[in-house]
GROMACS .gro file of C-alpha atoms in nm:
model
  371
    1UNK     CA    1   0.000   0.000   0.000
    2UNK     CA    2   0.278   0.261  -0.119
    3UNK     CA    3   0.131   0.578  -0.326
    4UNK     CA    4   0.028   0.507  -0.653
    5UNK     CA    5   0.259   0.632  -0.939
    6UNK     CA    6   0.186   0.965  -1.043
    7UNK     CA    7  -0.072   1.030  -1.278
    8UNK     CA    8  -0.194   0.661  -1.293
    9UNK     CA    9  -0.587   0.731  -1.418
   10UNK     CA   10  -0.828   0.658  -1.092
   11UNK     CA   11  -1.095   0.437  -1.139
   12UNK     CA   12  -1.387   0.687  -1.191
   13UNK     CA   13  -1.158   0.773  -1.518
   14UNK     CA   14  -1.084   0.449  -1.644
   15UNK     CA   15  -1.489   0.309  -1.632
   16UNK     CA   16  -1.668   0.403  -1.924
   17UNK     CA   17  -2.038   0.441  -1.910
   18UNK     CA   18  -2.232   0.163  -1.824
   19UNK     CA   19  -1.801  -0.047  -1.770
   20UNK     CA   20  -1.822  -0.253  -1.449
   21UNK     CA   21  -1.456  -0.191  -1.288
   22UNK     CA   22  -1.258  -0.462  -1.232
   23UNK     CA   23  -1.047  -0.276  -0.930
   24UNK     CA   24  -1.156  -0.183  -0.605
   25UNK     CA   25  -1.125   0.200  -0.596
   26UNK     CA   26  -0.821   0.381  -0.431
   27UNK     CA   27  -0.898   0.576  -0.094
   28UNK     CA   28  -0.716   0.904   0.035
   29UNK     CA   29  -0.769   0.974   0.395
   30UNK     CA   30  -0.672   1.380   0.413
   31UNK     CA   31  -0.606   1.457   0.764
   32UNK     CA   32  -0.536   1.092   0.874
   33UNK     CA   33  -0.358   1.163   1.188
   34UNK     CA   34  -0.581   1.393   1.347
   35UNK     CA   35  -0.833   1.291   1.588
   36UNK     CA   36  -1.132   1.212   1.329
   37UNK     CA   37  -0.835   1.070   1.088
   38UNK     CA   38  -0.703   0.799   1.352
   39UNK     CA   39  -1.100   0.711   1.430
   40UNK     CA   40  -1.197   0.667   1.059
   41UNK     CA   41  -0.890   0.415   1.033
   42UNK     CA   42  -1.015   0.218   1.270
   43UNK     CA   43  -1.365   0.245   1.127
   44UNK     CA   44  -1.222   0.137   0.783
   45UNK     CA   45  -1.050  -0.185   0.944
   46UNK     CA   46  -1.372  -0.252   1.086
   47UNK     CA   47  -1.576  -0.272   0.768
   48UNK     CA   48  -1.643  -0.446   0.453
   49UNK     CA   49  -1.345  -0.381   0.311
   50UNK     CA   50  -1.459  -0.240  -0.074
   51UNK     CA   51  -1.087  -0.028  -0.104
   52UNK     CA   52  -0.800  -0.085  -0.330
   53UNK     CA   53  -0.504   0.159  -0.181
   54UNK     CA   54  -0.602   0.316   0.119
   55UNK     CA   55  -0.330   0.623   0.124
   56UNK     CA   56  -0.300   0.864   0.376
   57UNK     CA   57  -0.217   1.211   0.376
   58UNK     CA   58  -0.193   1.503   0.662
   59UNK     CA   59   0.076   1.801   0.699
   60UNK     CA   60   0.413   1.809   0.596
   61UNK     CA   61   0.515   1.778   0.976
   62UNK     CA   62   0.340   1.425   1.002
   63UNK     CA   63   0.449   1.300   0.665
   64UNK     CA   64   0.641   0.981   0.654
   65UNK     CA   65   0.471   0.861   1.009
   66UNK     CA   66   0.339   0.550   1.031
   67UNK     CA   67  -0.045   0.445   1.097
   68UNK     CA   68  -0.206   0.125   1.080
   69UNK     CA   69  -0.498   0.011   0.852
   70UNK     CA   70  -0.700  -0.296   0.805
   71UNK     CA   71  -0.395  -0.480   0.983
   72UNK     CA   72  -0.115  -0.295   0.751
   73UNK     CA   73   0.160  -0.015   0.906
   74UNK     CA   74   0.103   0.267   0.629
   75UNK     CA   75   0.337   0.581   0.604
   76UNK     CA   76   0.180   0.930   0.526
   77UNK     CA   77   0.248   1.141   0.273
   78UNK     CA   78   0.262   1.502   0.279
   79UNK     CA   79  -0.029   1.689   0.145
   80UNK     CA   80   0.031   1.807  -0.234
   81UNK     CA   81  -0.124   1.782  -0.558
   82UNK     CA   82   0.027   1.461  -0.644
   83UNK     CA   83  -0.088   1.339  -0.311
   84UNK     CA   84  -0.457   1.225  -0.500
   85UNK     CA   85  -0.286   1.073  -0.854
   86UNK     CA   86  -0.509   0.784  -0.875
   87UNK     CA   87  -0.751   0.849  -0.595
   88UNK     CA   88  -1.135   0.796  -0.685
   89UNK     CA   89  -1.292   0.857  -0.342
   90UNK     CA   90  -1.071   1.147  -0.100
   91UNK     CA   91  -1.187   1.158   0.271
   92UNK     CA   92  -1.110   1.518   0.433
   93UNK     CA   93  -1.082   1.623   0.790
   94UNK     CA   94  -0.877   1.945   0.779
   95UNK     CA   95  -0.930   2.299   0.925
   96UNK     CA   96  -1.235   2.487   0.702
   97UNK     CA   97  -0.982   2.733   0.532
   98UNK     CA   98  -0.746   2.444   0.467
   99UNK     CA   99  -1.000   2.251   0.322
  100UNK     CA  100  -1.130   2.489   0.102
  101UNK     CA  101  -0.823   2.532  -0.055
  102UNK     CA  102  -0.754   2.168  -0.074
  103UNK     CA  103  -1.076   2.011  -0.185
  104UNK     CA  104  -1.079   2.194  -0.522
  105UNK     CA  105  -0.759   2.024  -0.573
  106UNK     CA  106  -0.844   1.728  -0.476
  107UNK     CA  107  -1.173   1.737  -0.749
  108UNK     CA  108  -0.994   1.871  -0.997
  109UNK     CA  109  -0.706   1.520  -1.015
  110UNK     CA  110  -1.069   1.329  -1.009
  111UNK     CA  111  -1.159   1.220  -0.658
  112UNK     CA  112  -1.493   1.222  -0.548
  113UNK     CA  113  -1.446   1.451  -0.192
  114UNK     CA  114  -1.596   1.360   0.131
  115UNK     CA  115  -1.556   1.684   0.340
  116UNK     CA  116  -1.578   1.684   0.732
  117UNK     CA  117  -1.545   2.077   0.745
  118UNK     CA  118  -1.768   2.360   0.720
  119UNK     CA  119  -1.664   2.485   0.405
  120UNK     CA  120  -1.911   2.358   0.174
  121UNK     CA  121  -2.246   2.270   0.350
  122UNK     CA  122  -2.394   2.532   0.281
  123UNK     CA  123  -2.315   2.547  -0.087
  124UNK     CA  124  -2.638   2.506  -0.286
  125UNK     CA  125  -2.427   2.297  -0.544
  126UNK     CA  126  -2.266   2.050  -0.278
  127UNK     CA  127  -2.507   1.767  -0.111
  128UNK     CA  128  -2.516   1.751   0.304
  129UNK     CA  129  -2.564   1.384   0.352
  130UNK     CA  130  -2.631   1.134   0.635
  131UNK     CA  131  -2.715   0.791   0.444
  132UNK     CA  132  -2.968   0.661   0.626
  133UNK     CA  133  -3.155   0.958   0.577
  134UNK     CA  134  -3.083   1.151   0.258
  135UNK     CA  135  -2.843   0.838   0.111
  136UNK     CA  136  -2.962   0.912  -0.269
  137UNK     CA  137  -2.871   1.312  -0.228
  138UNK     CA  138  -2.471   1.152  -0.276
  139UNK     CA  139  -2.559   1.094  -0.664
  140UNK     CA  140  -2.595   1.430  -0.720
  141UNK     CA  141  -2.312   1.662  -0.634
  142UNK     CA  142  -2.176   1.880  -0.952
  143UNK     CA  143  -1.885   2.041  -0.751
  144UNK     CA  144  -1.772   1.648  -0.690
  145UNK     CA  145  -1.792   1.733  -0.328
  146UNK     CA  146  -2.032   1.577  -0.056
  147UNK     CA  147  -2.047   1.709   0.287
  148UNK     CA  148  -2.067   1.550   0.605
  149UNK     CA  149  -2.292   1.767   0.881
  150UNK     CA  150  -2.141   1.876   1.193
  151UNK     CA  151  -2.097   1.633   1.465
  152UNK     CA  152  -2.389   1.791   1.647
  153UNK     CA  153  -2.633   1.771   1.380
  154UNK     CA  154  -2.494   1.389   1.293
  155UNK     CA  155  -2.590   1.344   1.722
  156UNK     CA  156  -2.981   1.374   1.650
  157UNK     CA  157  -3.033   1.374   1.307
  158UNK     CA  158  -3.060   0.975   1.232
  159UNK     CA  159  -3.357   0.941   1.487
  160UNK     CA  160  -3.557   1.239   1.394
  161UNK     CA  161  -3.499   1.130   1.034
  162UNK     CA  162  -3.698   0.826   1.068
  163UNK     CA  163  -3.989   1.020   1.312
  164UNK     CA  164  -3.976   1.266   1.091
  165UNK     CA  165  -4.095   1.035   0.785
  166UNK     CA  166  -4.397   0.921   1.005
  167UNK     CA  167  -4.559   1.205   1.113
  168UNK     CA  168  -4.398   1.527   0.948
  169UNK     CA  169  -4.120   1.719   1.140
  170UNK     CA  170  -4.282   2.094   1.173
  171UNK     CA  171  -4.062   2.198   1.469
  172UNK     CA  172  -3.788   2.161   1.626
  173UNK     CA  173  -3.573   2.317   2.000
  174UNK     CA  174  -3.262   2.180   2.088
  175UNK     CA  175  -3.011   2.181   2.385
  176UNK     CA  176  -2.688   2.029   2.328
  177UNK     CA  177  -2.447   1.921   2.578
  178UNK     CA  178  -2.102   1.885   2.352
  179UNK     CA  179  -1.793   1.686   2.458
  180UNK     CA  180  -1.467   1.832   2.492
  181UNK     CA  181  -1.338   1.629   2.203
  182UNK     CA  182  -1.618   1.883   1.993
  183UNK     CA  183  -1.315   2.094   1.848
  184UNK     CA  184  -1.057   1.851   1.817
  185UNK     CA  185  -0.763   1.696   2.045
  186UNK     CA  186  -0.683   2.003   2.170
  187UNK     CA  187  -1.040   1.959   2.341
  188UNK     CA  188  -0.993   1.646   2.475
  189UNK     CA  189  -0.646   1.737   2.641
  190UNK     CA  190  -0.733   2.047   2.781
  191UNK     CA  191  -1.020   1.870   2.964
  192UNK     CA  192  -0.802   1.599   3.101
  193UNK     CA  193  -0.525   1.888   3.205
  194UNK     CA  194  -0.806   2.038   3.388
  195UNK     CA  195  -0.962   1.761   3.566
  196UNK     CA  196  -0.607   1.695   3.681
  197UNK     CA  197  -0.562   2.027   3.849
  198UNK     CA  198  -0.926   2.021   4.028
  199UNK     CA  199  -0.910   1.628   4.144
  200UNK     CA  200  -0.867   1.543   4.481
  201UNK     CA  201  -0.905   1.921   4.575
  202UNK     CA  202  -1.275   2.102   4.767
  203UNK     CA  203  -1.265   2.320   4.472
  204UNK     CA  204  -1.586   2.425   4.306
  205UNK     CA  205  -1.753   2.538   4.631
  206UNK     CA  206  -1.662   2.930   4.637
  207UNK     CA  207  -1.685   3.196   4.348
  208UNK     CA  208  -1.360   3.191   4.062
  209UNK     CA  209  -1.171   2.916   4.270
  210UNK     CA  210  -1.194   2.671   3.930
  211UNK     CA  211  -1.087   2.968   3.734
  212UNK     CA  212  -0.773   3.022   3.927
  213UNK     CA  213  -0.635   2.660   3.999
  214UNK     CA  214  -0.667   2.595   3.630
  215UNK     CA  215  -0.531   2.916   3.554
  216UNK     CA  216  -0.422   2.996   3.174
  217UNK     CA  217  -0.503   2.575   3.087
  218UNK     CA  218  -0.856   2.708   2.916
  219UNK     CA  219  -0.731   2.650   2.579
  220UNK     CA  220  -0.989   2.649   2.319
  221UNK     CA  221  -1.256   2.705   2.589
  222UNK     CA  222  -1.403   3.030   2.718
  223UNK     CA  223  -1.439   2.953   3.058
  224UNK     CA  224  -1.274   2.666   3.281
  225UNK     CA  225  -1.463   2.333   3.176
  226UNK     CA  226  -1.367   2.086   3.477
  227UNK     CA  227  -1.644   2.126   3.763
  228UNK     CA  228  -1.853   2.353   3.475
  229UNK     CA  229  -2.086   2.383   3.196
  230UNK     CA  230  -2.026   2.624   2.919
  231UNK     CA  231  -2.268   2.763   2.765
  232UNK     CA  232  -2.122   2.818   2.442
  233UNK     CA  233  -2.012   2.664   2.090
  234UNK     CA  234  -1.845   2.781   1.826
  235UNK     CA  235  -1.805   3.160   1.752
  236UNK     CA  236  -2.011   3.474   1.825
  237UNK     CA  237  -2.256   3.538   1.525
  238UNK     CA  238  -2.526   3.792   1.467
  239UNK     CA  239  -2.751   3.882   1.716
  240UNK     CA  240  -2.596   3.663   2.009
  241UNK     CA  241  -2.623   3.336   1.844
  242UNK     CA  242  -2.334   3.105   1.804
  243UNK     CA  243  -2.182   2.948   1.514
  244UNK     CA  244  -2.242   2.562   1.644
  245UNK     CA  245  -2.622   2.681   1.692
  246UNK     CA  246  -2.648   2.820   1.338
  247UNK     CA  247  -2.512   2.478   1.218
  248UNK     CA  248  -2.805   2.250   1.362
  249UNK     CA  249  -3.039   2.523   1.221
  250UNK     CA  250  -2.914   2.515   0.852
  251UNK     CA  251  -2.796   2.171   0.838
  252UNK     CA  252  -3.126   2.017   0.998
  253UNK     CA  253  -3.316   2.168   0.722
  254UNK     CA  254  -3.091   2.080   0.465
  255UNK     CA  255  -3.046   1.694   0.539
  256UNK     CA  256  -3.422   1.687   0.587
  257UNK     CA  257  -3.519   1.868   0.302
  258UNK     CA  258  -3.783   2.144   0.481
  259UNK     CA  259  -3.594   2.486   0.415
  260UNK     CA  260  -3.864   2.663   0.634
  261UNK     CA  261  -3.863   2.416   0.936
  262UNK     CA  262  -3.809   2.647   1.246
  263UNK     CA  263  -3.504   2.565   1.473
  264UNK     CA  264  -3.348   2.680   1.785
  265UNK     CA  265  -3.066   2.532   1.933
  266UNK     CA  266  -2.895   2.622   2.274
  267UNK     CA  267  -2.502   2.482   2.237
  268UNK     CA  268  -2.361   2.388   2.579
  269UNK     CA  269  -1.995   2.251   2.643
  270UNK     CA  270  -1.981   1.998   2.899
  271UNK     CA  271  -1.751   1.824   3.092
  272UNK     CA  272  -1.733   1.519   2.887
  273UNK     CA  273  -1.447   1.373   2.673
  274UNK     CA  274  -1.671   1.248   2.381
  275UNK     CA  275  -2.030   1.197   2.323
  276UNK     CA  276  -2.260   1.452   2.224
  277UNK     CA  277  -2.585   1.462   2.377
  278UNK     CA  278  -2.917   1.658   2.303
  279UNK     CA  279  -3.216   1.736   2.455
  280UNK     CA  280  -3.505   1.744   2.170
  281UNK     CA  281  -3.845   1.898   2.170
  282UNK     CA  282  -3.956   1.795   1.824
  283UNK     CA  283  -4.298   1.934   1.696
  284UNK     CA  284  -4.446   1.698   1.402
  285UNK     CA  285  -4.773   1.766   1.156
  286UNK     CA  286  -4.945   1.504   1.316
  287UNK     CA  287  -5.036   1.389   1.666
  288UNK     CA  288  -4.756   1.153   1.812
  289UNK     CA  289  -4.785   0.852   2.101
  290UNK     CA  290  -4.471   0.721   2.243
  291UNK     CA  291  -4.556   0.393   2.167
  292UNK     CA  292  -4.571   0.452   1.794
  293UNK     CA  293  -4.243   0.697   1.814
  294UNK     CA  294  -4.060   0.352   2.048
  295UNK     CA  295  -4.176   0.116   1.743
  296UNK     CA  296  -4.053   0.391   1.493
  297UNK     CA  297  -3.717   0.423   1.648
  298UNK     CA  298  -3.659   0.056   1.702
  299UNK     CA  299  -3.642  -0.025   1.352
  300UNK     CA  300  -3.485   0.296   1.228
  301UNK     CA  301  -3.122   0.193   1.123
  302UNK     CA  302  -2.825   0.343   1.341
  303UNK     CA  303  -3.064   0.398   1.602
  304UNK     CA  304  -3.054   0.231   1.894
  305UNK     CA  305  -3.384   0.257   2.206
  306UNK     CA  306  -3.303   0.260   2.524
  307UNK     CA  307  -3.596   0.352   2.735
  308UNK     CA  308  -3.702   0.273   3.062
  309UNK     CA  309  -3.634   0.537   3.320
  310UNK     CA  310  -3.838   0.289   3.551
  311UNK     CA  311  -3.504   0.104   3.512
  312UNK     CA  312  -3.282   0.321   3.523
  313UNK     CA  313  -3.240   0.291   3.127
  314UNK     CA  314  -3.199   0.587   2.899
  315UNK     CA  315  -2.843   0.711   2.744
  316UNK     CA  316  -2.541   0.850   2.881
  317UNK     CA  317  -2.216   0.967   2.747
  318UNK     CA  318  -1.990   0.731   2.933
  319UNK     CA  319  -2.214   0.420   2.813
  320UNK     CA  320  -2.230   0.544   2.456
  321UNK     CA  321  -1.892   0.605   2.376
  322UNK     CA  322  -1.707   0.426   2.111
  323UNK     CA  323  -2.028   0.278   1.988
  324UNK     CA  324  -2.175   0.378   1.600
  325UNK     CA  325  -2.548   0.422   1.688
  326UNK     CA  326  -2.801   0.718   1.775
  327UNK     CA  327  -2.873   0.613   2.100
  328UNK     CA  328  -3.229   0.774   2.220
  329UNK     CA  329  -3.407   0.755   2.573
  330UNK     CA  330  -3.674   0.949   2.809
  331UNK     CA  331  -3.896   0.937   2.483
  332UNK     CA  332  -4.210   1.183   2.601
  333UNK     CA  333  -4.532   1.305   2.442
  334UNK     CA  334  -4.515   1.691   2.537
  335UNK     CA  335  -4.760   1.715   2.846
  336UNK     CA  336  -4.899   2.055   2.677
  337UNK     CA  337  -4.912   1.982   2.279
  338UNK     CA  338  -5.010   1.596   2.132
  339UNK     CA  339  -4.808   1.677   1.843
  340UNK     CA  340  -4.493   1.722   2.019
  341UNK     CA  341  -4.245   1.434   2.168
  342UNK     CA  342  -3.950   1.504   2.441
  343UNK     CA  343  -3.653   1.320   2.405
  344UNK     CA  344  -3.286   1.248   2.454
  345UNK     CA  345  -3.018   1.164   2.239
  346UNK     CA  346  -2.641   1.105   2.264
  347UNK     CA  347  -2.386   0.995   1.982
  348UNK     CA  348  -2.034   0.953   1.968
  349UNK     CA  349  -1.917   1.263   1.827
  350UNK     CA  350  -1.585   1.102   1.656
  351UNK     CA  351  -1.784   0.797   1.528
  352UNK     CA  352  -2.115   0.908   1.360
  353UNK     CA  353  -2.116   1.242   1.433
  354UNK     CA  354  -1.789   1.255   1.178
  355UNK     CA  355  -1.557   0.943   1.058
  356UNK     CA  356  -1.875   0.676   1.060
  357UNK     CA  357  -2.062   0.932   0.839
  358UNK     CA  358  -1.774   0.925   0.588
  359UNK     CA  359  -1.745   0.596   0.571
  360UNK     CA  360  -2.067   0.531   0.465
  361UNK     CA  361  -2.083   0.824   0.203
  362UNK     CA  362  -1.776   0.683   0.073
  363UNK     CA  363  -1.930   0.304   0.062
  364UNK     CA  364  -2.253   0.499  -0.139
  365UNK     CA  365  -2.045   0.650  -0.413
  366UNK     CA  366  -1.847   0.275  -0.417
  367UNK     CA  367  -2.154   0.118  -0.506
  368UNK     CA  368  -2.211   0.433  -0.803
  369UNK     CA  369  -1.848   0.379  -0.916
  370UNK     CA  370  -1.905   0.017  -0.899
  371UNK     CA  371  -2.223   0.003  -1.029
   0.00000   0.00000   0.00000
């Protein structure tokens, strides 16, 4: 699994219309080393395995490191143009401004781009796609590019999909309560760095004392997150609204296809590694039961129930981690509107709510290339 020689044709290329390929098609993971990169290599040694060369390519700092894939040590190549000769299918997990400089290129050598970053979902021209919703939305992408919705939006958007079918989505207000690991491994570490400096102490019982044992270890956080909830996402936007709240807005009503649905999120950092969870109040067309929305949900794929607060069962972030499902719990028919359910989701942020989702957009556009 070495890089292919430069400018050897990729597969989408080389099959004419209507030609069945005889090759698998070649892979580029962009980003691989990162923490969504190392989590979609284990994904990919997981899975059917439908690749030919499965190449990976980060910074020029991490080039010529080795990572492991479906049970082979692979060395990374720094990122360039010839970085995607021969590639059909590219996987990107960079930085938004790095990936809209890169994913062009990456499109123009004749990959099909999977992007994990902002910078084209909300391009009218580029398809936002979660397969087991909007799966047949992957066919039609003119820029060659298909995103993958933010990892907040991926945490919900699988279960309301499938109630949403039923009975007609008209509404929808959100909490979130988003893991460290949220924006990145710089997340994750800071969390740990902080836990470490409140543990074992009486901290967290008098105004500012968090604040000054953690001191300048905030990192990409506003406030101190150990002993605390944040109550913020992303960046400041118009009006007081933050950029991870915007997202759930405009990417709900993309994936679902209702450009008018109202939406209001609240984004909340918590003091979680990884796992995002949500707290839904989802308004439908039609009155709801919870023992329709339970049979609904237990046969939606990627969706796991787990209800019965009598038992102490409903989701949490520790018991969802590292697991691919929407996990959903304390389903409720709104005591004040028989249209509207209550309920609570949580989703491994890393897994579906990022590498998972690429993986399986990549596995569609397989079966198109293959086809």
């Amino acid at each position: 699994m070495i890089p292919a020689e430069a400018g050897r044709p990729s597969l989408a290329d080389t099959a004419g219309a209507g030609a069945r390929p005889a090759a698998k098609p070649h892979l580029a993971v962009v980003g691989a080393t990162g923490a969504v990169g190392r989590v979609l290599l284990g994904i990919l040694s997981e899975r059917a395995d439908v690749w030919g060369e499965i190449r990976l390519i980060a910074s020029a700092r991490s080039a010529g490191r080795k990572l492991t894939v479906r049970g082979e040590e692979v060395e990374v190549v720094a990122l360039s143009e010839d970085a995607f000769d021969g590639i059909d299918v590219a996987m990107f997990d960079l930085p938004d401004e790095v990936a809209a400089q890169w994913v062009p290129v990456g499109v123009s050598k004749g990959a099909v781009v999977v992007d994990n970053s902002g910078a084209f979902r909300g391009d009218p021209e580029v398809p936002l796609v979660v397969p087991e919703v909007n799966g047949c939305a992957a066919r039609m992408r003119p820029r060659g590019i298909i995103a993958n919705p933010n990892c907040t939006t991926l945490s919900m958007i699988v279960a309301l999909g499938a109630l949403h079918a039923e009975y007609g989505l008209s509404e929808l207000v959100i909490s979130s309560y988003q893991a460290a690991s949220g924006v990145g491994q710089a997340g994750a570490e800071t969390l740990r760095a902080q836990l470490s400096a409140v543990s074992g102490t009486g901290l967290g019982a008098a105004p500012g004392d968090v604040r000054r044992a953690i001191g300048d270890t905030l990192g990409p956080f506003p406030a101190p997150l150990a002993l605390n909830v944040v109550p913020w996402a992303g960046s400041l936007q118009a009006d007081g609204w933050s950029s991870e709240e915007l997202k759930i807005r405009d990417e709900s009503r993309k994936v679902l296809g209702l450009p008018e649905l109202p939406v209001t999120a609240t984004c909340v950092r918590v003091p979680v590694l990884t796992t995002h969870s949500m707290a839904v109040h989802a308004r439908f067309e039609n009155e709801v039961t919870v023992a329709g929305a339970h049979e609904i949900l237990a046969a939606a794929p990627g969706v796991v129930l787990f209800d019965d607060p009598a038992a102490g069962e409903y989701p949490t972030p520790s018991d969802v981690v590292g697991t691919d499902p929407t996990w959903v719990g304390r389903v409720r028919r709104s005591l004040d509107d028989p249209r509207a359910l209550e309920l609570f989701v949580c989703g491994d942020n890393l897994r579906k709510g990022a590498a998972l989702n690429a993986a399986q957009i990549g596995e569609l556009v397989v079966g198109e290339l293959r086809g």
